[in-house]
XYZ file of C-alpha atoms in Angstrom:
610
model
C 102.063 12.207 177.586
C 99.131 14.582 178.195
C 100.402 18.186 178.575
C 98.428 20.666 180.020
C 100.593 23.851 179.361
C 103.920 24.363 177.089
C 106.642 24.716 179.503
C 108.342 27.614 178.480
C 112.093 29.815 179.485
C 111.732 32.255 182.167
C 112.300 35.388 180.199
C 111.456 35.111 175.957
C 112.086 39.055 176.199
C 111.308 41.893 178.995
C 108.069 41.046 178.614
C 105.526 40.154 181.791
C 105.514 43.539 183.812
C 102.502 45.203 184.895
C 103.888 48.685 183.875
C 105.237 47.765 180.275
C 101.113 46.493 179.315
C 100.058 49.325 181.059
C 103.125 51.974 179.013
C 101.777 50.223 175.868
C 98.334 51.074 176.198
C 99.005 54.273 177.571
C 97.934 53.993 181.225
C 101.354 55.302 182.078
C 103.663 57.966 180.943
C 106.890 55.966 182.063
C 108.411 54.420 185.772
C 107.886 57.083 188.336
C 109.315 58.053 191.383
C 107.504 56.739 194.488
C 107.351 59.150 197.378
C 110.397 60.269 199.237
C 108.705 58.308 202.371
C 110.876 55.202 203.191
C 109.260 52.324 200.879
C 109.043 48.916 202.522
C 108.241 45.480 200.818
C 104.727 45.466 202.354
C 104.224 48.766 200.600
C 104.723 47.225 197.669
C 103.051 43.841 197.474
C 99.663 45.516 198.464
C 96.351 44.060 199.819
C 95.752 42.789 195.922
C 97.336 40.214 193.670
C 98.920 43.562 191.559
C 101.410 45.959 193.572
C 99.739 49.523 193.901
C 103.244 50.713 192.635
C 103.823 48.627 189.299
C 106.057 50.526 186.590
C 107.376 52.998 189.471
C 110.962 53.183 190.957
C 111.583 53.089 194.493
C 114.527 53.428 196.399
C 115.778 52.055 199.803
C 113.584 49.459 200.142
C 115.215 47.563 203.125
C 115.003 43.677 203.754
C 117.027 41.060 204.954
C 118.087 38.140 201.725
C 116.029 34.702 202.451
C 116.604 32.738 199.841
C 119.439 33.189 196.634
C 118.593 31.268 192.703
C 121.629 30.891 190.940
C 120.686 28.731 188.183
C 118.675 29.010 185.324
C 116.734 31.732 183.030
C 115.231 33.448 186.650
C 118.325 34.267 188.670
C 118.178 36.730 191.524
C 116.920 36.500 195.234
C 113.990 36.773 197.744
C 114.638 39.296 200.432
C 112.319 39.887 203.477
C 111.276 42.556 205.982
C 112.322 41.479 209.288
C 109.663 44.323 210.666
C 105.816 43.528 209.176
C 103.331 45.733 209.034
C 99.935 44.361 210.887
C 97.692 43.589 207.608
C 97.635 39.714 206.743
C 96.986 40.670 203.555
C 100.338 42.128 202.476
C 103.280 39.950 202.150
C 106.824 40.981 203.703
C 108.742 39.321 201.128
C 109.689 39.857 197.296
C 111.883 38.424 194.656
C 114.736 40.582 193.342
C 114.854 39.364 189.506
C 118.702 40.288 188.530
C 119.527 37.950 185.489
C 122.731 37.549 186.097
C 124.535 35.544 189.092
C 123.606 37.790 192.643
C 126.008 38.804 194.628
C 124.292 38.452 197.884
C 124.050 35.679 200.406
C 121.936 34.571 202.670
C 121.481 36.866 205.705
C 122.442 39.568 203.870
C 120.673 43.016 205.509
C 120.442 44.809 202.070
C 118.615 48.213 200.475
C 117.550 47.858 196.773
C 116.419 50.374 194.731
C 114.750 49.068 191.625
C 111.892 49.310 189.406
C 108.405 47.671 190.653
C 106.983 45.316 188.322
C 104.386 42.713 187.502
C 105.886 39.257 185.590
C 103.715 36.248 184.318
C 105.100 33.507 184.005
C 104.901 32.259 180.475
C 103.156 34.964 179.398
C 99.830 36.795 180.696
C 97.876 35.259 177.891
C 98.152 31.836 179.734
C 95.912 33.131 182.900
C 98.558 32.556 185.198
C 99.063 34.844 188.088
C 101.810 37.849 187.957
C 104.916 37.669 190.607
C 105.205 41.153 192.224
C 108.993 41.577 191.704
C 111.894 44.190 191.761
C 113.423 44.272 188.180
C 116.661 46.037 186.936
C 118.074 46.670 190.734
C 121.380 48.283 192.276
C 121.343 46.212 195.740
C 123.853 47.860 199.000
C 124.520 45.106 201.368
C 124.147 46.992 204.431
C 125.700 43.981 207.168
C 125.714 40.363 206.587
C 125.601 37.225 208.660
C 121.984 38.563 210.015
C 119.195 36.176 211.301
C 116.725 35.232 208.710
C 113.153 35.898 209.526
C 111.389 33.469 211.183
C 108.995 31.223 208.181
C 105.482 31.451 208.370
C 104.947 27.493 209.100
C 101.859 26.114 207.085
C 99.520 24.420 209.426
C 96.616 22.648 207.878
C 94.156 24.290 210.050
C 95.065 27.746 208.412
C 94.652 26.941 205.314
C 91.275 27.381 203.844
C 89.117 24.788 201.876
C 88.204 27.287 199.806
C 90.697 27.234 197.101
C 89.948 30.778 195.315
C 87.561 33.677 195.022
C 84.831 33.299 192.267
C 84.698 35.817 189.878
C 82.486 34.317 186.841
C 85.562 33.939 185.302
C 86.627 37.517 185.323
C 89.779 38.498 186.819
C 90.141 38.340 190.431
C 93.399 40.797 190.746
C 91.905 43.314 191.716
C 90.136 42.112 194.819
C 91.273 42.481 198.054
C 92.854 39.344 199.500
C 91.162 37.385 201.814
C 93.835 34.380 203.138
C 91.676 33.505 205.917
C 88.877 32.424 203.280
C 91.096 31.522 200.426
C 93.574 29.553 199.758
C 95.237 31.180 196.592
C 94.713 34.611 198.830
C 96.912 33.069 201.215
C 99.604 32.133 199.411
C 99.516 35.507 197.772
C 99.531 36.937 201.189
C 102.921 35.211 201.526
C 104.490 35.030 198.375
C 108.151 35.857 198.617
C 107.870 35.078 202.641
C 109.821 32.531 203.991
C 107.591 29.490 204.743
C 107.653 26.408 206.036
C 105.759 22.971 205.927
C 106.591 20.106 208.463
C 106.483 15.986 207.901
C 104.839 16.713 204.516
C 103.488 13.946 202.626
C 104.145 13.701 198.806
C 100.999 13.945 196.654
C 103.129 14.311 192.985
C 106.228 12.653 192.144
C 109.461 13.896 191.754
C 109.578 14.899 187.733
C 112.572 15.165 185.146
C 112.508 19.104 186.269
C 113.249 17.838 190.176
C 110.008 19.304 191.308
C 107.777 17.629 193.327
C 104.254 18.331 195.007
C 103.536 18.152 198.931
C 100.107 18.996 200.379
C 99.794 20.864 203.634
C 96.434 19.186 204.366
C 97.350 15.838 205.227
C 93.720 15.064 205.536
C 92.058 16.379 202.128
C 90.837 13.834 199.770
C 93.638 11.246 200.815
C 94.159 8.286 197.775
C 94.340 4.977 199.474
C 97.881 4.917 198.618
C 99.055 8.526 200.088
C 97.728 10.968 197.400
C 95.127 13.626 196.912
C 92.294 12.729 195.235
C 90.364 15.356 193.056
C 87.527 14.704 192.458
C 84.770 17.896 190.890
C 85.810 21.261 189.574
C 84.772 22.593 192.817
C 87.389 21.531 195.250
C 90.740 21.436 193.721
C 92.404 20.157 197.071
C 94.059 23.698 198.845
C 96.581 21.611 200.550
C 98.822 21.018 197.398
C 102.223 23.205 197.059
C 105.036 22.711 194.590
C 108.193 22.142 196.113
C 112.021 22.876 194.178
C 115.432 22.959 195.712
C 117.763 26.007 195.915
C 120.052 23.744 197.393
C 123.317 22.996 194.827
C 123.642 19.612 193.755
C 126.930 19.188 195.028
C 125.665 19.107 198.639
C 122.027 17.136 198.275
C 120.446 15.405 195.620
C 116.891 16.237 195.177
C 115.043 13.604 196.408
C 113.357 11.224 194.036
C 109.923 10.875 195.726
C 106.812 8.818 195.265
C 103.296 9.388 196.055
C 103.110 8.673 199.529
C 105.905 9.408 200.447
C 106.629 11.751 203.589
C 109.233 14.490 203.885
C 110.113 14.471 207.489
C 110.982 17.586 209.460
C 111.022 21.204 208.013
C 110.921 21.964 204.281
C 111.431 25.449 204.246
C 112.041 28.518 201.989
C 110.690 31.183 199.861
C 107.530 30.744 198.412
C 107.151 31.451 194.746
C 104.865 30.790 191.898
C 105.264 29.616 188.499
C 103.532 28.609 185.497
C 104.257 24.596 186.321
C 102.587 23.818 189.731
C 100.876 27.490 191.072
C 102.751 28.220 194.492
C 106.099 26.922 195.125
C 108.141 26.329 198.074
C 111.865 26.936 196.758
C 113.333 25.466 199.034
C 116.836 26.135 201.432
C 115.742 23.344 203.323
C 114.724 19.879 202.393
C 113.077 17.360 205.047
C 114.365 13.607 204.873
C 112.807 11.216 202.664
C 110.603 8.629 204.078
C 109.228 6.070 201.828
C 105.705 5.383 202.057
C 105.928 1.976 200.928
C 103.925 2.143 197.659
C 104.799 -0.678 195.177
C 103.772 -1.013 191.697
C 100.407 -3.281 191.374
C 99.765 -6.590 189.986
C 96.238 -7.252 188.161
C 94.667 -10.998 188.495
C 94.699 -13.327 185.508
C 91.804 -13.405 183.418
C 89.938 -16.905 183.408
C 88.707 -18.637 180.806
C 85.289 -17.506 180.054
C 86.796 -13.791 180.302
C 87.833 -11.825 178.011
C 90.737 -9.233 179.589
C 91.470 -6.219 177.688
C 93.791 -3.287 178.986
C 94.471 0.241 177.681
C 97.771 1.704 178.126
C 99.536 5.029 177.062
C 102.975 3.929 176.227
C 104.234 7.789 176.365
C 105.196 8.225 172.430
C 106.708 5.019 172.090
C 109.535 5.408 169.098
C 112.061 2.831 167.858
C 114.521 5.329 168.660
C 113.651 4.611 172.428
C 116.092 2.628 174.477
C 115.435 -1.139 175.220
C 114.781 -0.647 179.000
C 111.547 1.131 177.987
C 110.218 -1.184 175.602
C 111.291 -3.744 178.134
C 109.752 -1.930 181.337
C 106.130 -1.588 179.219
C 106.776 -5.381 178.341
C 106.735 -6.265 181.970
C 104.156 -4.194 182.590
C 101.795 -5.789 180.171
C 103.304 -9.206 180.619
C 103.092 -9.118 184.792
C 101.229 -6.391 185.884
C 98.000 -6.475 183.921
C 98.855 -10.556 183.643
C 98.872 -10.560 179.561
C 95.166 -9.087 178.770
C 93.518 -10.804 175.309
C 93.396 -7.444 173.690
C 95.605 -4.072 174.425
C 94.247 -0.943 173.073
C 97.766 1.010 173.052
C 97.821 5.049 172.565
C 100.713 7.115 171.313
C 102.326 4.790 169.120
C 104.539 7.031 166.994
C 105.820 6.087 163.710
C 109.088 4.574 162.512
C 111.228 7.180 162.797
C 109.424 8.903 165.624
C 109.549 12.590 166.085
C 111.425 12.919 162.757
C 109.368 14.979 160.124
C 109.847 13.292 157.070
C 106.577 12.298 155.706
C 107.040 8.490 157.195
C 103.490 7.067 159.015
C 103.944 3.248 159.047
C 104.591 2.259 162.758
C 105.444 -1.595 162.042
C 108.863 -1.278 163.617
C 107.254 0.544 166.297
C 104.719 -2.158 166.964
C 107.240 -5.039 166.197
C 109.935 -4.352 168.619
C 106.797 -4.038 171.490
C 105.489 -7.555 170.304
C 109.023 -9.352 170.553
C 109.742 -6.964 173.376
C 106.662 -8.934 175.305
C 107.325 -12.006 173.929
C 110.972 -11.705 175.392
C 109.651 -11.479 179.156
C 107.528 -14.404 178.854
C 104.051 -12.936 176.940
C 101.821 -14.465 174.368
C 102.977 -13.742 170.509
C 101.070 -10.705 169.757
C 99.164 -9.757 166.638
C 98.453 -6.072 165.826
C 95.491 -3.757 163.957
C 96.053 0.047 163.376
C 95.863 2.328 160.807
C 97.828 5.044 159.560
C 96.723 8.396 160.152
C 97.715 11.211 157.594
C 100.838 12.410 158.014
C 100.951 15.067 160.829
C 97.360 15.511 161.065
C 96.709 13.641 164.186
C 98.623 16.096 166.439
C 100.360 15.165 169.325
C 104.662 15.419 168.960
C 105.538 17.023 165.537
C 106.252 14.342 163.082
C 105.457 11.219 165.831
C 101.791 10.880 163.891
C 100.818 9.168 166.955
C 98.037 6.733 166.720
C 96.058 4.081 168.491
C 97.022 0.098 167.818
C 94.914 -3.070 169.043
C 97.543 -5.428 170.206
C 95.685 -9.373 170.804
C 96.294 -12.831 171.463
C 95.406 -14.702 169.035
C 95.611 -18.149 170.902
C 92.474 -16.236 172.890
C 90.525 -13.680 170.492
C 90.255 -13.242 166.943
C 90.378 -10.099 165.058
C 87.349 -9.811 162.183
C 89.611 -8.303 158.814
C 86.955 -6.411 157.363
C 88.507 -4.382 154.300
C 87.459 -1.089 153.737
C 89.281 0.546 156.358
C 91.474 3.627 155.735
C 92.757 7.079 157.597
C 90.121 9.387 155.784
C 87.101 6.799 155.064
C 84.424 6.469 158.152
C 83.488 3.417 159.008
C 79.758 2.369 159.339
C 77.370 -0.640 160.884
C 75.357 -2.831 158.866
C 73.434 -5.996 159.567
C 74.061 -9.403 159.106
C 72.072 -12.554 159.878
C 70.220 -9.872 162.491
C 73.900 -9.204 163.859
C 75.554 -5.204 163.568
C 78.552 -5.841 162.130
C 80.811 -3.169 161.082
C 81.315 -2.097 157.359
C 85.413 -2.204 157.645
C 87.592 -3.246 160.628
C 89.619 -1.779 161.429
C 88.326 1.437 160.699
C 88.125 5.061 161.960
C 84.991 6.800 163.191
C 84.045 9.778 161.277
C 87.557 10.994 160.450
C 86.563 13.732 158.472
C 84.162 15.481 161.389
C 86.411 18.631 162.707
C 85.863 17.304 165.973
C 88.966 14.830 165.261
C 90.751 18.384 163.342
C 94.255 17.799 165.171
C 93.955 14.775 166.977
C 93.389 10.911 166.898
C 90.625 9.730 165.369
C 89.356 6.529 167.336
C 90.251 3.190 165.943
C 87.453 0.533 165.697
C 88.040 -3.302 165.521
C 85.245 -6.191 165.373
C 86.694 -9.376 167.618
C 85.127 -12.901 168.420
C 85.656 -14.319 171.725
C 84.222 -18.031 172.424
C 81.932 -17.448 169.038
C 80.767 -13.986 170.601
C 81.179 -10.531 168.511
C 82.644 -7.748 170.414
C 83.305 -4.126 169.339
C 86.153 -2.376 170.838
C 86.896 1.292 170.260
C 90.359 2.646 171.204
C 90.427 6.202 171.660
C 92.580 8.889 172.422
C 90.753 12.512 172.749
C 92.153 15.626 172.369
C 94.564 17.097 174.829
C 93.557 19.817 177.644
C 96.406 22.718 176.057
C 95.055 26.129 176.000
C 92.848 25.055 179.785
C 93.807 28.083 181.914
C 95.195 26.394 185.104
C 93.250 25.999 188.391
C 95.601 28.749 190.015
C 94.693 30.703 187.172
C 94.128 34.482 188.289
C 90.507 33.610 186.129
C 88.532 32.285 188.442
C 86.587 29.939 187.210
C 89.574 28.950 185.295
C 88.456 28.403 181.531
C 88.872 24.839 180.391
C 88.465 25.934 176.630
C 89.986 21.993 175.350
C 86.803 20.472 176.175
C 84.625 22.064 173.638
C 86.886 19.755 170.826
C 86.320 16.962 173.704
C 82.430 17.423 173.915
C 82.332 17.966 170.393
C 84.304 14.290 170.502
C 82.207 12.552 172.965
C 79.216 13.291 170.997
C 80.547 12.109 167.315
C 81.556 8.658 169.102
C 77.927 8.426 171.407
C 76.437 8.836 168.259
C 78.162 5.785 166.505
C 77.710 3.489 169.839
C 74.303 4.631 169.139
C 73.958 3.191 165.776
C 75.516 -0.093 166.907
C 73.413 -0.668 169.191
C 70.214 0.302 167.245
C 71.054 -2.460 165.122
C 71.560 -4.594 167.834
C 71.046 -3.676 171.597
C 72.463 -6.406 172.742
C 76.024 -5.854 171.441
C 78.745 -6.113 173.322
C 80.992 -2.506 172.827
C 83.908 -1.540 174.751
C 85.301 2.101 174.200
C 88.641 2.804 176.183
C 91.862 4.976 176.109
C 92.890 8.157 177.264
C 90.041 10.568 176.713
C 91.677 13.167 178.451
C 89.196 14.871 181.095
C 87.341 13.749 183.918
C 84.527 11.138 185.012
C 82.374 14.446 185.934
C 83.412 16.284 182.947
C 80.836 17.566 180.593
C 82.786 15.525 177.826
C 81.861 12.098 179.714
C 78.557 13.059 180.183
C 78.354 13.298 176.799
C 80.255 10.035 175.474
C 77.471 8.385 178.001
C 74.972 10.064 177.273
C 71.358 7.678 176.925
C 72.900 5.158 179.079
C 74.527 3.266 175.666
C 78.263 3.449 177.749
C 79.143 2.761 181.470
C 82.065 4.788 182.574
C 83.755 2.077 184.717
C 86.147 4.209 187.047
C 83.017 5.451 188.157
C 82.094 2.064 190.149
C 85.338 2.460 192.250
C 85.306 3.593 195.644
C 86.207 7.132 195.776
C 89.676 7.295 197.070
C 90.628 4.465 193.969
C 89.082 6.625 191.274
C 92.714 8.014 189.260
C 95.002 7.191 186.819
C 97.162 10.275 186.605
C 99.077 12.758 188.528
C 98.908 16.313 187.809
C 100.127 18.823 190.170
C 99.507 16.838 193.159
C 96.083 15.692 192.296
C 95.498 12.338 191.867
C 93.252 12.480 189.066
C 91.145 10.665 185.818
C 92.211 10.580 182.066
C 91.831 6.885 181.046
C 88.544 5.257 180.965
C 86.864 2.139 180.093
C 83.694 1.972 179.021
C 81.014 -0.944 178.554
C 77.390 -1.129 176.394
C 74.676 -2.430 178.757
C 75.151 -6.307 177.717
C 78.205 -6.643 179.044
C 76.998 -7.716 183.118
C 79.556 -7.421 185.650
C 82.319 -6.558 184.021
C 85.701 -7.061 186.868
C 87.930 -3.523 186.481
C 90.747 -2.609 187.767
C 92.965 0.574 187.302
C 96.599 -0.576 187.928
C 98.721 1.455 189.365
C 101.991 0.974 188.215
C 103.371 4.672 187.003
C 101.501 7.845 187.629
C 102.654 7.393 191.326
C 106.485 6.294 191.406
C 109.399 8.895 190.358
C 110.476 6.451 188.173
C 107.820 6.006 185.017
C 107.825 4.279 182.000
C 104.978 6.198 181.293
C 103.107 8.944 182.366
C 100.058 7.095 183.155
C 98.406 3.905 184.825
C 96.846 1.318 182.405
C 93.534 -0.350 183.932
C 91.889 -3.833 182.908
C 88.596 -4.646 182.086
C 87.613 -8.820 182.354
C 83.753 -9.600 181.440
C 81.837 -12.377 179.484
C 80.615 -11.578 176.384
């Protein structure tokens, strides 16, 4: 698992409001009174990100009830003007936040009088936008039964490719929206509005929180298998919207959706935002599912002369787990990547998983995987790790994650070199002209503060067919703490990658000193690294041309191995030294995708001759 942000409750405190950061640093006296003139919604969302009347009370603010949450840590409703001002740039809609159960319905005409304010979702330390909202209300239903506005359907011709104002970073709240230009303007424009997107095609899965992602540019960066691709820090696909259900369970299921996927008719409802997927279509309205006929891929067998390895996250793979996942990874090693020679395997937790008891042996871990494999028809396994220090690897508290090297050994031996250990570094010496490493397996340069809370990458020295190859399993440091790309920073800071950089440099330096001693050695680093084939952490790991980053010689619309918020994107990465000609790679998509995962992301295959 690769988390970006800590999903968090919808309310720690009172906390989030415009006016209670502004009361604490003395920019206001306390909630005032707006003036006596009738207040409507448009009045108070403004022409800017920030309402012109956060921390003030207002009274009779009329609307008509769109949309009603009755679940969860952010109950209350969205309530609409049926009569809009003529400025694009103010919305006619607004969320009434009133933590308890509401006791309006839908087509409710209604009058609120409440105090303005300004809430960010987890916290306005994460760069997330604020949601202009009505807080502590007293709501009059004034009729009921009314007709609900009319949504604002989302065409892909009025949304911009431009996804947000540039701002070197700095804040772009204050500036005036622009939703013809922008994309995050528009949906500002309209948050709280009822909205509507038609026959939309699913570019994220359905998750464990029933959310899923749609885009409303059919056309932007399609995957060859339905998704959006993204593919520089300049064009993070405008098309993509989060979509949740305010529909009860009792009546519809959410629907459990795959990448290309298409939800046919209207999907319609208040749009929202949240700290989990930017702009969010909570929906009253659902459009039927429509598979898009996606099935999980199957990788060739290796031949021969080649030598397959894979890498695969298995998702913080515990004993405690049930069977069926240690069976569904199983199948997926043993059928769908066709039983590779060597399987460079990432989260590994220890015996007792997430338990924080000191314990960092993952044997039973391992084990049950092996005979797992072995049980749907896969070679007998041997394995190669080490132990990293207990909870000094980061990743789940007291899972001490790691990398292992599962291989055949009917195929590939592994070179015991002894020496190896969690805190010693292992080097590259020469024999008979030949680098060889010092101890394998062993750990590159565990004591640099690049690898200070995370995995330090695991080294092992095979033979294949009498030839010496060096394989490198890594799994870089996570992207927590990157401000979001709906981030009201703009460009968003992406402060994980200095650790990654930092990373990419420690292990370009040690490919470096293999292949000084020999230039013809054969090296494969691969694992999750955790950032992109243009990131400047890549760059890095290949810098002086020592690595080839292999997703790179895909065609475009093939180049992913992960989903995150609708983009189809890179975190896993093979690698190859120069010597190794034509190497046959494949990225195998066989989770990222589907609704149903047994992990979190795709593993790929690399086949080449040594």
């Amino acid at each position: 698992m690769t988390p970006r942000r800590k999903r968090f409750v919808r309310r720690p405190a009172t906390v989030g409001t415009l006016g209670v950061v502004a009361l604490a640093a003395g920019l206001l006296v306390a909630p005032q009174q707006a003036s006596a003139a009738q207040i409507r919604i448009h009045d108070i969302q403004g022409s800017t990100r920030v309402s012109p009347l956060a921390g003030q009370a207002v009274t009779g603010v009329p609307g008509i009830v769109t949309g009603v949450r009755t679940y969860g840590s952010s109950k209350g409703f969205w309530f609409q003007d049926p009569n809009p001002d003529d400025n694009p740039a103010t919305s006619e809609g607004i969320f009434v936040y009133t933590s308890s159960t509401p006791k309006v319905q839908v087509g409710d005409s209604v009058t609120v009088d409440a105090t303005v304010s300004e809430y960010y979702p987890g916290g306005a330390d994460t760069g997330v936008q604020s949601v202009t909202e009505l807080t502590k209300p007293t709501v009059t239903v004034v009729s009921s039964g009314n007709a609900v506005p009319a949504p604002v359907v989302l065409r892909p011709r009025d949304i911009p490719s431009a996804y947000a104002p540039q701002a070197a970073g700095g804040d772009i709240e204050p500036l005036t929206l622009q939703p013809k230009k922008y994309a995050l303007d528009l949906y500002e424009s309209l948050e709280g509005m009822n909205v509507e997107i038609d026959n939309a095609r699913v570019v994220g899965p359905t998750d464990a929180y029933s959310e899923l992602w749609v885009t409303a540019k059919p056309d932007q960066n399609p995957t060859k298998r339905g998704g959006t691709i993204y593919e520089n820090y300049n064009d993070p696909d405008s098309g993509r919207i989060q979509v949740q259900s305010l529909i009860p369970t009792t009546q519809a299921a959410f629907p459990q959706a795959s990448v290309g996927d298409e939800l046919t008719g209207a999907t319609s409802g208040p749009l929202d935002y949240n700290q989990f997927g930017g702009y969010t279509i909570v929906a009253n309205a659902i459009g039927a599912l429509k598979s898009g006929g996606i099935q999980p891929e199957v990788t060739r067998k290796q031949h021969d002369d080649e030598l397959a390895l894979a890498t695969y996250n298995v998702e913080n793979l515990a004993p405690s787990d049930p069977d069926s996942k240690f069976t569904a990874l199983a199948n997926g090693v043993v059928h769908n990547l066709s039983s590779p020679d060597i399987v460079a395997l990432e989260e590994i937790q220890d015996n007792d998983g997430a338990t924080d008891d000191g314990v960092v042996d993952c044997d039973q871990t391992v084990g049950k995987f092996i005979a797992a494999i072995k049980a749907a028809g896969g070679p007998s396994y041997d394995w190669r790790s080490i132990d990293p220090v207990n909870d000094q690897d980061g990743g789940e508290p007291g899972g001490n994650i790691r990398q292992v090297f599962l291989f055949n050994p009917a195929r590939v031996s592994f070179d015991d070199i002894p020496g190896g250990s969690s805190t010693s570094a292992v080097g590259v010496t020469k024999v008979n002209g030949k680098a060889q490493l010092t101890a394998s397996p062993g750990r590159i340069d565990p004591s640099n503060s690049a690898w200070n809370a995370s995995r330090k990458p695991l080294v092992g020295q095979f033979t294949f067919r009498g030839r010496t190859v060096f394989v490198i399993a890594n799994h870089f440091v996570a992207k927590l703490g990157d401000q979001g790309l709906d981030s009201r920073f703009q460009p968003p800071t992406r402060s994980s990658e200095v650790q990654r950089i930092q990373q990419a440099q420690d292990e370009n330096a040690f490919v470096k000193s293999l292949l000084a001693v020999d230039k013809h050695a054969d090296v494969i680093a691969l694992g999750d690294l955790n950032d992109f084939q243009f990131s400047p952490a890549l760059k890095a790991l290949t810098s002086g041309g020592v690595l080839k980053d292999l997703i790179t010689t895909l065609p475009v619309k093939e180049r992913y191995t992960y989903d995150y918020e609708g983009n189809s994107e890179v975190l896993d990465h093979t690698l190859t030294s120069p010597a190794l000609r034509n190497p046959d790679y494949d990225v195998v998509h066989i989770n990222a995708e589907f609704a149903h995962q047994t992990s979190d992301h795709d593993p790929q295959v690399v086949r080449v001759k040594p």
